[in-house]
Amino acid sequence: MMKLQHLFGIADLDKEQIEYLLNLGESLIDVSRRPIRKAPTLRGKTIINLFFENSTRTRTSFEIAGKRLSADVINISASTSATKKGESLLDTGQTLAAMRPHVLVVRHSISGTCQFLSEYLEGTSIVNAGDGSHEHPTQILTDLLTLRQAGGYENKVITIVGDIAHSRVGRSHLLAATLMGYRVRLVAPKTLLPAEVERYGCEISHDFDAAIPGSDVLYMLRVQTERLTDNCSFPSIREYHEAYGLNRKRLAAAGKGCLVMHPGPMNRGVEIASDVADSASARILEQVEHGVAIRMAVLTALCGDTGGEG
Amino acid sequence: MAEVIFDTVAVEQALDQLAAGIHGDEIFLAGIQQGGADVADSLQERLQARGAAVERGNLDISFYRDDLDTIGPNPEVRPSHLPFDISGKTIWLVDDVLFTGRTIRAAMGELFDYGRPAAIRLVILLDRGGHELPIAADLTGLTHAASAGCSVKLVAGDAGWHIEQRRVKV
Amino acid sequence: MTLLIRNGHVIDPANAIDEVCDVWIEDGRIAGLGEFSGTASETIDASGQYVCPGLIDMHVHLREPGQEWKEDIESGSRAAIAGGVTTFCCMPNTQPRLDHAGVLLQVIDRARQVGLCHVHPIAAVSRNLEGKELTEMRELARAGAVAFSDDGMPIWHAGVMRKALEYASSFGFMVIQHAEDLELTSGGCMNEGWMSTQLGVTGMPAEGEDSMVARDIMLARRADARYHVAHISTAGAVALVRRAQAEGLKVTAEAAPHHFSLTEEEVMHFNADAKMSPPLRTEEDRKAILEGLRDGSISVIATDHAPHHEDDKRCGLSCAAFGIVGLETMLPVSLELASNNVITMSDLIAKMTINPARLLNLDSGTLSEGRAADICIFDAEKRWTLDRSKLFSRSRNTPWHGRELTGQVTHTIKGGRVVFRNGTIHD
Ligand SMILES: [Zn+2]
């Protein structure tokens, strides 16, 4: 198996690597359920969380993952003004790399930030914690682990609803679906779908109700409310919720076995109704728990020198 | 070529002997993945047959090893699972082969993350020598002085378990 | 003093010359073509090479005045002659803009001092390129402007474009449009399509260019104006230009080498050196441009040479500046058109010499007797690998770094003086 040097996206992984990360992640769930939540795996490793975008939950998840494996974790929130973004990005990256961390976890609003940084930073593994609208690999691995724990993802139909155009989660799922053998159905108005998205080989619907039958998972994307109305992608939150929000009625139409997932943080009453978010069908908190395990797995895989033979 | 050093009969006898050495009415067994878990399964059957109440768990010490940098994470890693509170209990830690002692050290490290046991007793099916740490088993089924360049393994055959030794490239 | 270029394959499209012969130069002017029989004071043996008029690039961004660290008139001129270019037009988006005769004269004066190339400014259509008030076009033309454009920016608003076309055409001036509807391309950094979707970046749809060209053609028709599409990049725009020409409108277009040789695939892995505006498009667009070059709808090849400092490119695709340098790769990249039989060598040379000269009323682009001896000599077969650190331009932003190119300029002659010879500039 190819040794992981960086984790930029699902696009750089093969099936074997994904399964390996899921196996590792599955084994690591238990570490977070013990009285003493710490294993010595990454003792002496330094991990820097470099977050250019606010994301308390993803940063915390990476931080806990590193700490539970005994790594030294440092968090850096770099605020960026729109115009200075570029310069400070490379400078910050190079400065931190010079402090010789083993892993740099990066979140940035610009797609391709991790690939870009990797060209200039040597000797540091880079993990993509979400880059622009490009990829968010640890979220997808988290989702796959959650589905595996709920009975598997193969041949399942995952219906992803919302702003696909700006969704890194959506893109990473579309890539993973082909690799791992599940199907993705996209539900959004044309204003929220990127160009030629059908070339991923997914189904596309503009009608949420019509897309519900046959779905095994309803995967609700977070709506960025400002973005939605500012550029005329949608007239109002009210109409959005009516057309694409997941409510009781739609959940009932989906049937008992259908799961509800959300990468978080949720906008209750916008893309998902409160009672649905709290229902027995929801796997949203499991996603959060598994997120820690997957990030532990990713950090372990990147810090091990050869990866392959055990 | 693999050479059978203990056949099924010898292994079964050793397991009987180990089971006889484990005392108490409520027994807490923790097998080390993968071979130790198999041995613990066999011991569990024997203990239950004699009427003891057995609580079982397994440990995978992959994340507690001291050699992540040299060999990387184990691709065959299995979950650790101890479905009982170990605090104040005597834990019978079971493995198939005792070699350097590093696996046992890691397993004890992991056990302590589940709580503070009253005692840990080490149960080993085969002690092959070559210890590198001050660790010895409380109960040993079989002993065999294997040379450093050999791998010694518990193997499932058609008739049952046996133990093989093979020369590996150094 | 006679400079003799012996035995080269002479291509002079203006005079329909396409044969192996000698070219001789006296007092800085073309003295004759054919078989030379006198004595030459200097001889260049051009056997196995092509000899053509010095190339003309009608779309170059010099960064002087204002951003000389990216390129100044001298470094730009050096890059030009290294690429066989003896005449080029510089675009008005400098700091200050070329929207005032004083700035124009300053650029022309500086170019004369450097003396390596003929530099003709293209002046701004609107003051400060703001697309609101027109510049003093007659005054600018008197100062030396050969055409008008807001390039760098489109002339966005229809009302302003209508007036610009009407006013410029009243005096015979041509308006050059950077055709881009900024509302459709807002936030974009590459072509909108499958590739931008995969990279998760905002795209610039082809319709941003198509709709602008369609609108402009309608306005040019009403104004009976000369309208020129800069760096045409979409199949839709090529079709519109072709139709306008069939209708008899004074509509012309230029294509940049990167748009007929590369596609959006170059941007894969977030390559900022493949980021320009208009962006690299799809294979279908590329083919449409080839067809436009073949059937003559696109009469000019121009580079849109746009130097940028590394710092402006090394900041992630979305933040990187638009543009690539092109003067030094224009000829080899364009030669593919001839080697792939898209057009003949003579047609190809015409698009880089006499065609832009005619469009801009320049007294160059031919080897006619008595004309200034601006000549490019090149080896069309020579294979070489581009090393960006060896460019004469002050900037390094090229997508061809590390790639093998075929065809290399061996000599550039300006006014009878050999200013570039086998990789070395003689100023
Ligand atoms: Zn332009």
XYZ file of C-alpha atoms and ligand atoms in Angstrom, chain C residues 59 61 91 93 149-154 177-180 230-231 254 277-278 304, ligand 1:
21
model
C -0.837 42.836 -27.201
C 1.614 44.548 -21.019
C -1.491 48.144 -23.293
C -3.134 49.488 -17.814
C -8.545 49.699 -25.470
C -9.205 49.448 -21.743
C -7.496 46.060 -21.735
C -6.908 44.701 -18.323
C -10.524 45.743 -17.945
C -13.397 45.299 -20.338
C -12.087 44.888 -26.370
C -11.122 42.615 -23.514
C -14.465 40.847 -23.754
C -15.579 39.841 -20.293
C -8.458 40.782 -27.969
C -7.282 37.296 -26.948
C -6.546 38.030 -32.282
C -7.881 36.164 -18.214
C -9.556 35.068 -20.336
C -1.114 39.108 -24.072
Zn -7.032 41.488 -21.784
